[in-house]
Short mmCIF file of C-alpha atoms and ligand atoms in Angstrom, two decimals:
data_model
loop_
_atom_site.label_atom_id
_atom_site.label_comp_id
_atom_site.label_asym_id
_atom_site.label_seq_id
_atom_site.Cartn_x
_atom_site.Cartn_y
_atom_site.Cartn_z
CA UNK A 1462 173.68 283.46 -18.05
CA UNK A 1463 170.48 282.12 -16.63
CA UNK A 1464 171.93 279.58 -13.87
CA UNK A 1465 170.73 276.63 -12.92
CA UNK A 1466 170.40 277.47 -9.78
CA UNK A 1467 168.14 280.71 -10.78
CA UNK A 1468 166.17 278.39 -13.08
CA UNK A 1469 164.90 276.46 -10.72
CA UNK A 1470 163.94 278.87 -8.01
CA UNK A 1471 161.40 280.62 -10.65
CA UNK A 1472 160.10 277.25 -11.71
CA UNK A 1473 159.64 276.68 -8.12
CA UNK A 1474 158.03 280.43 -7.44
CA UNK A 1475 155.82 279.26 -10.99
CA UNK A 1476 154.41 276.28 -9.19
CA UNK A 1477 154.09 277.84 -5.65
CA UNK A 1478 151.19 279.76 -7.74
CA UNK A 1479 153.25 282.97 -7.35
CA UNK A 1480 152.98 286.55 -9.21
CA UNK A 1481 156.09 287.13 -10.69
CA UNK A 1482 156.22 291.20 -10.08
CA UNK A 1483 158.92 293.11 -12.76
CA UNK A 1484 161.30 293.95 -9.97
CA UNK A 1485 161.68 289.91 -9.31
CA UNK A 1486 164.59 288.63 -10.99
CA UNK A 1487 163.23 286.83 -14.43
CA UNK A 1488 164.65 284.96 -16.96
CA UNK A 1489 165.82 286.28 -19.59
CA UNK A 1490 163.66 283.72 -22.34
CA UNK A 1491 160.54 284.04 -20.21
CA UNK A 1492 160.72 288.05 -20.51
CA UNK A 1493 161.40 287.99 -24.39
CA UNK A 1494 158.09 285.57 -24.42
CA UNK A 1495 155.55 287.89 -22.13
CA UNK A 1496 156.50 291.02 -24.49
CA UNK A 1497 155.57 289.48 -27.46
CA UNK A 1498 152.57 287.65 -26.45
CA UNK A 1499 151.78 290.90 -24.09
CA UNK A 1500 152.60 293.70 -27.18
CA UNK A 1501 150.65 291.30 -29.91
CA UNK A 1502 148.19 291.73 -27.77
CA UNK A 1503 148.17 295.63 -27.12
CA UNK A 1504 148.33 296.17 -31.46
CA UNK A 1505 145.65 293.13 -31.65
CA UNK A 1506 143.31 295.77 -29.28
CA UNK A 1507 144.59 298.82 -31.60
CA UNK A 1508 144.17 297.36 -34.61
CA UNK A 1509 140.70 295.50 -33.85
CA UNK A 1510 139.11 299.30 -33.08
CA UNK A 1511 139.23 299.89 -37.20
CA UNK A 1512 136.64 297.21 -38.52
CA UNK A 1513 134.13 298.38 -36.39
CA UNK A 1514 135.06 302.17 -35.83
CA UNK A 1515 134.24 301.66 -39.53
CA UNK A 1516 130.81 301.48 -38.55
CA UNK A 1517 130.16 304.11 -35.89
CA UNK A 1518 128.87 307.22 -38.85
CA UNK A 1519 126.11 304.59 -39.93
CA UNK A 1520 125.05 303.07 -36.54
CA UNK A 1521 120.91 302.49 -36.72
CA UNK A 1522 120.31 304.06 -33.87
CA UNK A 1523 121.91 306.19 -31.65
CA UNK A 1524 122.06 304.16 -29.22
CA UNK A 1525 124.09 301.71 -30.89
CA UNK A 1526 125.82 304.37 -32.21
CA UNK A 1527 126.49 305.49 -28.56
CA UNK A 1528 126.74 301.83 -27.47
CA UNK A 1529 129.03 300.55 -30.31
CA UNK A 1530 131.80 304.44 -29.38
CA UNK A 1531 132.23 303.31 -26.03
CA UNK A 1532 132.93 299.73 -26.67
CA UNK A 1533 136.12 301.37 -29.52
CA UNK A 1534 136.92 303.15 -27.43
CA UNK A 1535 137.39 300.29 -24.10
CA UNK A 1536 139.23 298.38 -27.12
CA UNK A 1537 141.75 301.60 -27.05
CA UNK A 1538 142.23 301.60 -23.43
CA UNK A 1539 143.09 297.60 -23.48
CA UNK A 1540 145.37 299.01 -25.41
CA UNK A 1541 146.80 301.44 -23.22
CA UNK A 1542 147.14 298.82 -20.70
CA UNK A 1543 149.17 296.58 -22.17
CA UNK A 1544 151.61 298.53 -23.11
CA UNK A 1545 152.57 299.71 -20.01
CA UNK A 1546 152.31 296.60 -18.55
CA UNK A 1547 154.55 295.61 -21.56
CA UNK A 1548 156.56 298.49 -20.13
CA UNK A 1549 157.89 296.66 -17.04
CA UNK A 1550 160.01 294.27 -18.93
CA UNK A 1551 162.20 297.55 -20.13
CA UNK A 1552 161.07 297.82 -23.17
CA UNK A 1553 159.13 301.78 -25.44
CA UNK A 1554 155.78 301.48 -25.93
CA UNK A 1555 157.63 303.75 -29.30
CA UNK A 1556 159.35 300.56 -29.90
CA UNK A 1557 156.76 298.28 -29.64
CA UNK A 1558 154.48 299.74 -32.14
CA UNK A 1559 157.61 301.16 -34.21
CA UNK A 1560 158.12 297.42 -34.56
CA UNK A 1561 154.06 296.61 -35.12
CA UNK A 1562 154.23 299.51 -38.20
CA UNK A 1563 157.31 299.24 -39.41
CA UNK A 1564 158.62 295.82 -38.83
CA UNK A 1565 157.09 292.45 -38.49
CA UNK A 1566 155.08 291.90 -34.99
CA UNK A 1567 151.89 290.15 -35.08
CA UNK A 1568 148.68 291.01 -34.88
CA UNK A 1569 145.71 288.83 -34.62
CA UNK A 1570 144.72 287.57 -37.41
CA UNK A 1571 140.89 288.18 -37.11
CA UNK A 1572 141.26 292.07 -37.74
CA UNK A 1573 142.42 291.50 -41.03
CA UNK A 1574 138.67 290.43 -42.11
CA UNK A 1575 136.33 293.23 -43.47
CA UNK A 1576 133.42 294.26 -42.03
CA UNK A 1577 130.74 294.13 -44.39
CA UNK A 1578 126.99 294.75 -43.33
CA UNK A 1579 126.45 296.56 -40.12
CA UNK A 1580 125.96 292.19 -38.99
CA UNK A 1581 129.34 291.46 -38.35
CA UNK A 1582 129.37 293.74 -35.49
CA UNK A 1583 127.00 292.11 -34.16
CA UNK A 1584 128.70 289.17 -34.36
CA UNK A 1585 132.70 290.76 -33.55
CA UNK A 1586 130.92 291.21 -29.92
CA UNK A 1587 128.80 288.19 -30.39
CA UNK A 1588 132.00 285.84 -31.57
CA UNK A 1589 135.61 287.91 -31.17
CA UNK A 1590 135.49 289.54 -27.87
CA UNK A 1591 133.88 285.68 -26.66
CA UNK A 1592 136.87 283.93 -27.88
CA UNK A 1593 138.79 286.98 -26.17
CA UNK A 1594 137.07 286.69 -23.31
CA UNK A 1595 137.14 282.76 -23.25
CA UNK A 1596 141.78 283.31 -24.08
CA UNK A 1597 142.04 286.04 -22.00
CA UNK A 1598 139.41 284.77 -18.61
CA UNK A 1599 142.33 281.89 -18.77
CA UNK A 1600 145.36 285.20 -18.54
CA UNK A 1601 144.21 287.13 -16.27
CA UNK A 1602 146.00 283.91 -13.98
CA UNK A 1603 148.28 284.34 -15.40
CA UNK A 1604 151.81 284.62 -13.47
CA UNK A 1605 152.86 288.01 -14.44
CA UNK A 1606 151.68 290.66 -11.60
CA UNK A 1607 150.96 293.09 -14.30
CA UNK A 1608 149.71 291.36 -17.62
CA UNK A 1609 147.13 289.71 -15.20
CA UNK A 1610 145.91 292.23 -13.74
CA UNK A 1611 145.46 294.24 -17.20
CA UNK A 1612 143.27 291.34 -18.39
CA UNK A 1613 141.34 291.41 -15.08
CA UNK A 1614 140.09 294.42 -16.53
CA UNK A 1615 140.24 293.72 -19.99
CA UNK A 1616 137.51 290.87 -19.34
CA UNK A 1617 135.17 292.74 -17.30
CA UNK A 1618 134.44 295.19 -20.38
CA UNK A 1619 134.54 292.61 -22.71
CA UNK A 1620 132.61 290.59 -20.85
CA UNK A 1621 129.59 294.03 -21.67
CA UNK A 1622 130.71 294.03 -25.31
CA UNK A 1623 129.87 290.03 -25.72
CA UNK A 1624 126.10 291.10 -23.94
CA UNK A 1625 125.81 293.52 -26.51
CA UNK A 1626 127.15 291.69 -29.72
CA UNK A 1627 124.61 288.65 -28.84
CA UNK A 1628 121.53 291.03 -26.87
CA UNK A 1629 121.57 292.85 -30.75
CA UNK A 1630 122.75 289.76 -33.41
CA UNK A 1631 119.49 288.06 -30.80
CA UNK A 1632 117.67 290.54 -32.72
CA UNK A 1633 118.38 290.98 -35.84
CA UNK A 1634 118.18 286.64 -35.70
CA UNK A 1635 114.37 287.08 -35.20
CA UNK A 1636 113.70 290.22 -37.31
CA UNK A 1637 112.37 290.82 -41.09
CA UNK A 1638 113.50 287.45 -43.57
CA UNK A 1639 116.39 290.01 -44.86
CA UNK A 1640 117.37 291.04 -41.26
CA UNK A 1641 117.08 287.37 -40.28
CA UNK A 1642 119.38 286.67 -43.63
CA UNK A 1643 122.02 289.46 -43.00
CA UNK A 1644 122.52 287.85 -39.63
CA UNK A 1645 123.32 284.39 -40.96
CA UNK A 1646 125.71 285.45 -43.34
CA UNK A 1647 127.90 287.18 -41.11
CA UNK A 1648 128.49 283.79 -38.74
CA UNK A 1649 128.63 282.18 -41.78
CA UNK A 1650 131.95 284.88 -42.82
CA UNK A 1651 133.22 284.84 -39.04
CA UNK A 1652 133.07 281.39 -37.83
CA UNK A 1653 136.24 279.86 -38.88
CA UNK A 1654 137.98 283.21 -38.55
CA UNK A 1655 137.08 283.23 -34.88
CA UNK A 1656 138.01 279.38 -34.66
CA UNK A 1657 141.24 280.32 -35.77
CA UNK A 1658 141.92 283.13 -33.33
CA UNK A 1659 142.97 280.42 -30.53
CA UNK A 1660 146.60 279.91 -33.22
CA UNK A 1661 147.22 276.53 -34.77
CA UNK A 1662 146.72 272.88 -33.05
CA UNK A 1663 148.79 271.98 -29.99
CA UNK A 1664 150.93 269.81 -31.90
CA UNK A 1665 151.44 272.93 -34.43
CA UNK A 1666 152.30 275.49 -31.56
CA UNK A 1667 155.92 275.91 -30.90
CA UNK A 1668 155.37 278.49 -28.06
CA UNK A 1669 152.42 276.84 -25.39
CA UNK A 1670 154.49 274.74 -23.73
CA UNK A 1671 157.26 276.85 -22.97
CA UNK A 1672 154.01 279.01 -21.50
CA UNK A 1673 151.89 276.91 -20.06
CA UNK A 1674 155.48 275.02 -18.08
CA UNK A 1675 155.93 278.99 -16.69
CA UNK A 1676 152.50 279.98 -15.95
CA UNK A 1677 152.39 283.03 -18.76
CA UNK A 1678 149.57 280.78 -20.08
CA UNK A 1679 147.34 277.77 -18.32
CA UNK A 1680 145.35 276.77 -21.39
CA UNK A 1681 146.33 275.29 -24.73
CA UNK A 1682 145.50 276.75 -27.89
CA UNK A 1683 143.15 273.44 -28.27
CA UNK A 1684 141.69 273.49 -25.46
CA UNK A 1685 140.23 277.17 -25.15
CA UNK A 1686 138.63 276.35 -29.01
CA UNK A 1687 137.08 273.59 -27.75
CA UNK A 1688 135.53 275.91 -24.78
CA UNK A 1689 134.58 277.86 -26.89
CA UNK A 1690 132.85 275.98 -29.22
CA UNK A 1691 131.00 273.94 -26.42
CA UNK A 1692 129.31 277.47 -25.38
CA UNK A 1693 128.97 278.87 -28.72
CA UNK A 1694 126.70 276.09 -30.22
CA UNK A 1695 124.40 276.45 -27.44
CA UNK A 1696 123.91 280.27 -27.48
CA UNK A 1697 123.89 280.04 -30.93
CA UNK A 1698 120.89 277.61 -30.79
CA UNK A 1699 118.81 279.79 -28.15
CA UNK A 1700 118.48 282.71 -30.98
CA UNK A 1701 117.90 280.13 -33.84
CA UNK A 1702 121.24 280.89 -35.64
CA UNK A 1703 122.70 278.04 -37.71
CA UNK A 1704 127.07 277.31 -37.31
CA UNK A 1705 128.98 276.92 -40.58
CA UNK A 1706 129.57 273.23 -40.11
CA UNK A 1707 128.38 270.38 -41.63
CA UNK A 1708 130.68 267.55 -39.27
CA UNK A 1709 129.53 270.13 -35.56
CA UNK A 1710 128.43 267.13 -33.74
CA UNK A 1711 128.17 266.16 -30.14
CA UNK A 1712 129.87 263.67 -28.57
CA UNK A 1713 128.59 262.12 -25.44
CA UNK A 1714 131.56 260.22 -24.45
CA UNK A 1715 133.19 263.54 -24.48
CA UNK A 1716 130.99 265.93 -24.04
CA UNK A 1717 131.71 267.66 -26.06
CA UNK A 1718 130.78 269.67 -29.73
CA UNK A 1719 133.38 268.09 -31.94
CA UNK A 1720 134.25 270.47 -35.33
CA UNK A 1721 134.97 270.27 -38.61
CA UNK A 1722 139.29 271.19 -39.91
CA UNK A 1723 139.83 274.41 -39.62
CA UNK A 1724 141.30 275.66 -42.40
CA UNK A 1725 144.94 276.14 -42.22
CA UNK A 1726 145.97 277.69 -45.60
CA UNK A 1727 143.70 280.83 -45.24
CA UNK A 1728 144.52 281.53 -42.02
CA UNK A 1729 148.87 280.94 -42.06
CA UNK A 1730 148.19 283.29 -45.09
CA UNK A 1731 146.54 285.80 -42.82
CA UNK A 1732 149.07 285.27 -40.48
CA UNK A 1733 152.14 286.43 -42.98
CA UNK A 1734 150.32 289.26 -43.81
CA UNK A 1735 148.11 288.39 -47.69
CA UNK A 1736 144.31 288.53 -45.25
CA UNK A 1737 141.64 290.75 -47.19
CA UNK A 1738 142.55 293.36 -45.24
CA UNK A 1739 146.27 293.19 -43.90
CA UNK A 1740 147.35 295.94 -45.96
CA UNK A 1741 144.53 297.54 -45.76
CA UNK A 1742 145.04 298.37 -41.68
CA UNK A 1743 148.83 298.69 -41.64
CA UNK A 1744 148.11 301.23 -44.38
CA UNK A 1745 145.10 303.05 -41.30
CA UNK A 1746 147.60 302.37 -38.28
CA UNK A 1747 151.03 303.89 -40.24
CA UNK A 1748 148.77 306.93 -41.22
CA UNK A 1749 147.50 307.76 -37.79
CA UNK A 1750 150.91 307.08 -36.29
CA UNK A 1751 152.33 309.76 -38.61
CA UNK A 1752 149.47 312.71 -38.55
CA UNK A 1753 149.29 311.84 -34.34
CA UNK A 1754 153.74 312.23 -34.27
CA UNK A 1755 152.86 316.80 -33.72
CA UNK A 1756 150.10 315.29 -30.53
CA UNK A 1757 153.11 312.83 -28.40
CA UNK A 1758 155.34 315.86 -28.70
CA UNK A 1759 152.44 318.51 -27.20
CA UNK A 1760 152.42 316.07 -24.17
CA UNK A 1761 155.23 315.40 -24.02
CA UNK A 1762 156.86 318.82 -23.78
CA UNK A 1763 153.87 319.57 -21.37
CA UNK A 1764 155.24 317.16 -19.10
CA UNK A 1765 158.18 317.75 -19.54
CA UNK A 1766 157.10 322.20 -18.63
CA UNK A 1767 155.02 320.53 -15.36
CA UNK A 1768 157.78 318.29 -14.13
CA UNK A 1769 159.85 321.70 -14.05
CA UNK A 1770 157.21 323.68 -12.31
CA UNK A 1771 156.43 320.61 -9.91
CA UNK A 1772 160.50 320.99 -9.06
CA UNK A 1773 160.46 324.67 -8.59
CA UNK A 1774 157.63 325.06 -6.28
CA UNK A 1775 158.45 322.31 -4.64
N1 LIG B 3118 146.71 286.06 -35.17
C1 LIG B 3118 148.29 286.29 -35.65
N2 LIG B 3118 149.14 284.88 -34.86
C2 LIG B 3118 148.74 284.47 -34.67
C3 LIG B 3118 147.61 283.76 -33.80
C4 LIG B 3118 146.44 284.68 -35.25
N3 LIG B 3118 145.47 284.66 -34.29
N4 LIG B 3118 147.69 282.86 -33.03
C5 LIG B 3118 148.77 282.79 -33.53
N5 LIG B 3118 148.69 283.39 -34.33
C6 LIG B 3118 151.07 283.35 -34.19
C7 LIG B 3118 151.85 283.29 -32.92
O1 LIG B 3118 152.00 284.54 -32.63
C8 LIG B 3118 153.65 282.79 -32.65
O2 LIG B 3118 153.98 283.07 -33.69
P1 LIG B 3118 154.97 283.94 -33.27
O3 LIG B 3118 156.36 282.81 -32.27
O4 LIG B 3118 156.16 284.87 -34.59
O5 LIG B 3118 155.35 285.04 -32.10
C9 LIG B 3118 152.78 281.12 -34.33
O6 LIG B 3118 151.71 282.27 -34.89
C10 LIG B 3118 152.77 279.97 -33.17
O7 LIG B 3118 151.57 280.33 -32.79
P2 LIG B 3118 152.02 279.87 -31.06
O8 LIG B 3118 150.44 278.71 -30.67
O9 LIG B 3118 153.14 279.24 -30.29
O10 LIG B 3118 151.69 281.21 -29.78
P3 LIG B 3118 150.73 281.22 -29.08
O11 LIG B 3118 151.55 280.14 -28.04
O12 LIG B 3118 152.19 282.49 -28.18
O13 LIG B 3118 149.82 281.12 -28.38
C11 LIG B 3118 147.85 283.71 -29.27
C12 LIG B 3118 149.66 282.43 -29.59
C13 LIG B 3118 147.26 282.05 -28.18
C14 LIG B 3118 147.50 284.40 -29.84
C15 LIG B 3118 148.58 283.88 -27.55
O14 LIG B 3118 149.61 284.33 -28.33
C16 LIG B 3118 147.68 285.08 -26.77
O15 LIG B 3118 146.78 284.49 -26.38
N6 LIG B 3118 147.95 286.09 -26.86
C17 LIG B 3118 147.08 287.01 -25.89
C18 LIG B 3118 145.74 287.33 -26.85
C19 LIG B 3118 145.18 287.78 -27.50
O16 LIG B 3118 146.65 288.54 -28.19
N7 LIG B 3118 144.39 287.78 -28.44
C20 LIG B 3118 144.41 288.77 -30.00
C21 LIG B 3118 143.05 289.59 -29.99
S1 LIG B 3118 142.65 290.47 -29.00
C22 LIG B 3118 141.31 291.11 -29.29
O17 LIG B 3118 140.92 289.93 -29.11
C23 LIG B 3118 140.67 291.64 -28.50
C24 LIG B 3118 139.13 292.07 -28.69
O18 LIG B 3118 138.86 293.26 -28.24
C25 LIG B 3118 138.05 291.38 -30.02
#
């Protein structure tokens, strides 16, 4: 049981801006919340490789193929930092992965949409990685040391991902009428789904208040979404792309862009497993996990033999 004195001292450390490290005392609920958010984040990075990986063989040039390959590999790396970070909280990677593949663990709604044309790859780089940077720059200041440090590194790479997506989209938006149409169509399909990535409105977000009190999140879902919309309006205009929202209006008083209603029914249906690609994504991940069993076994055996050899030598 966490005593009131322990809880107060812990809160004091958070309020002083100290980082909490794996061996420090922490409330059980703080540990549980971190496992939830960090593992959901890790699963999202891994499943996020699927919609883009699908286009590696069809990239329009060698340069684009190399960039996409590097980006998809980066996402795998992000998943690995995050699983390692989550393991510092006393859970095993295997349990986390199995809870996701065969249980109820969540991952980001955004990866349950299909990538229909190459323009979707440009738009994922610009919008999805752009949203991820806004969210994860905030998480890089998180109170939990390993999560904060993982996000610092992730954001450096996401920033390259966003730039390559924006550069490709700008080229496409400046291309032939057919390319322009593809670019605009992809933006139309991804815009609202990207806004949903930030999570429900603050009034419907059961976790935000607690996460903010403990410095895991330092901004709310709505604050981050607004920051993202303000940036994207400017960036879309610069490359001649229209955002598919007739209600977008600049509010002189607040200095922010107001936007239309987000289709929350669609969001919850995707979160509950009924999005356009949920079943396919989970099927592909299970297949990869099951077919990779022998690799994990071989790696474990190699590590065991190496440890024995090292022990003998010392
Ligand atoms: N997709 C799926 N589930 C979501 C969601 C989303 N976009 N947004 C919220 N939810 C779920 C929450 O997980 C929570 O469910 P749970 O209590 O059963 O776990 C429920 O909806 C209520 O939401 P809350 O607002 O109360 O939840 P949080 O306070 O945890 O905020 C969050 C949600 C903003 C997604 C937060 O968890 C977060 O910042 N997570 C870490 C970052 C992350 O996971 N990003 C995913 C994208 S990864 C990525 O972008 C890869 C890159 O390569 C593009």
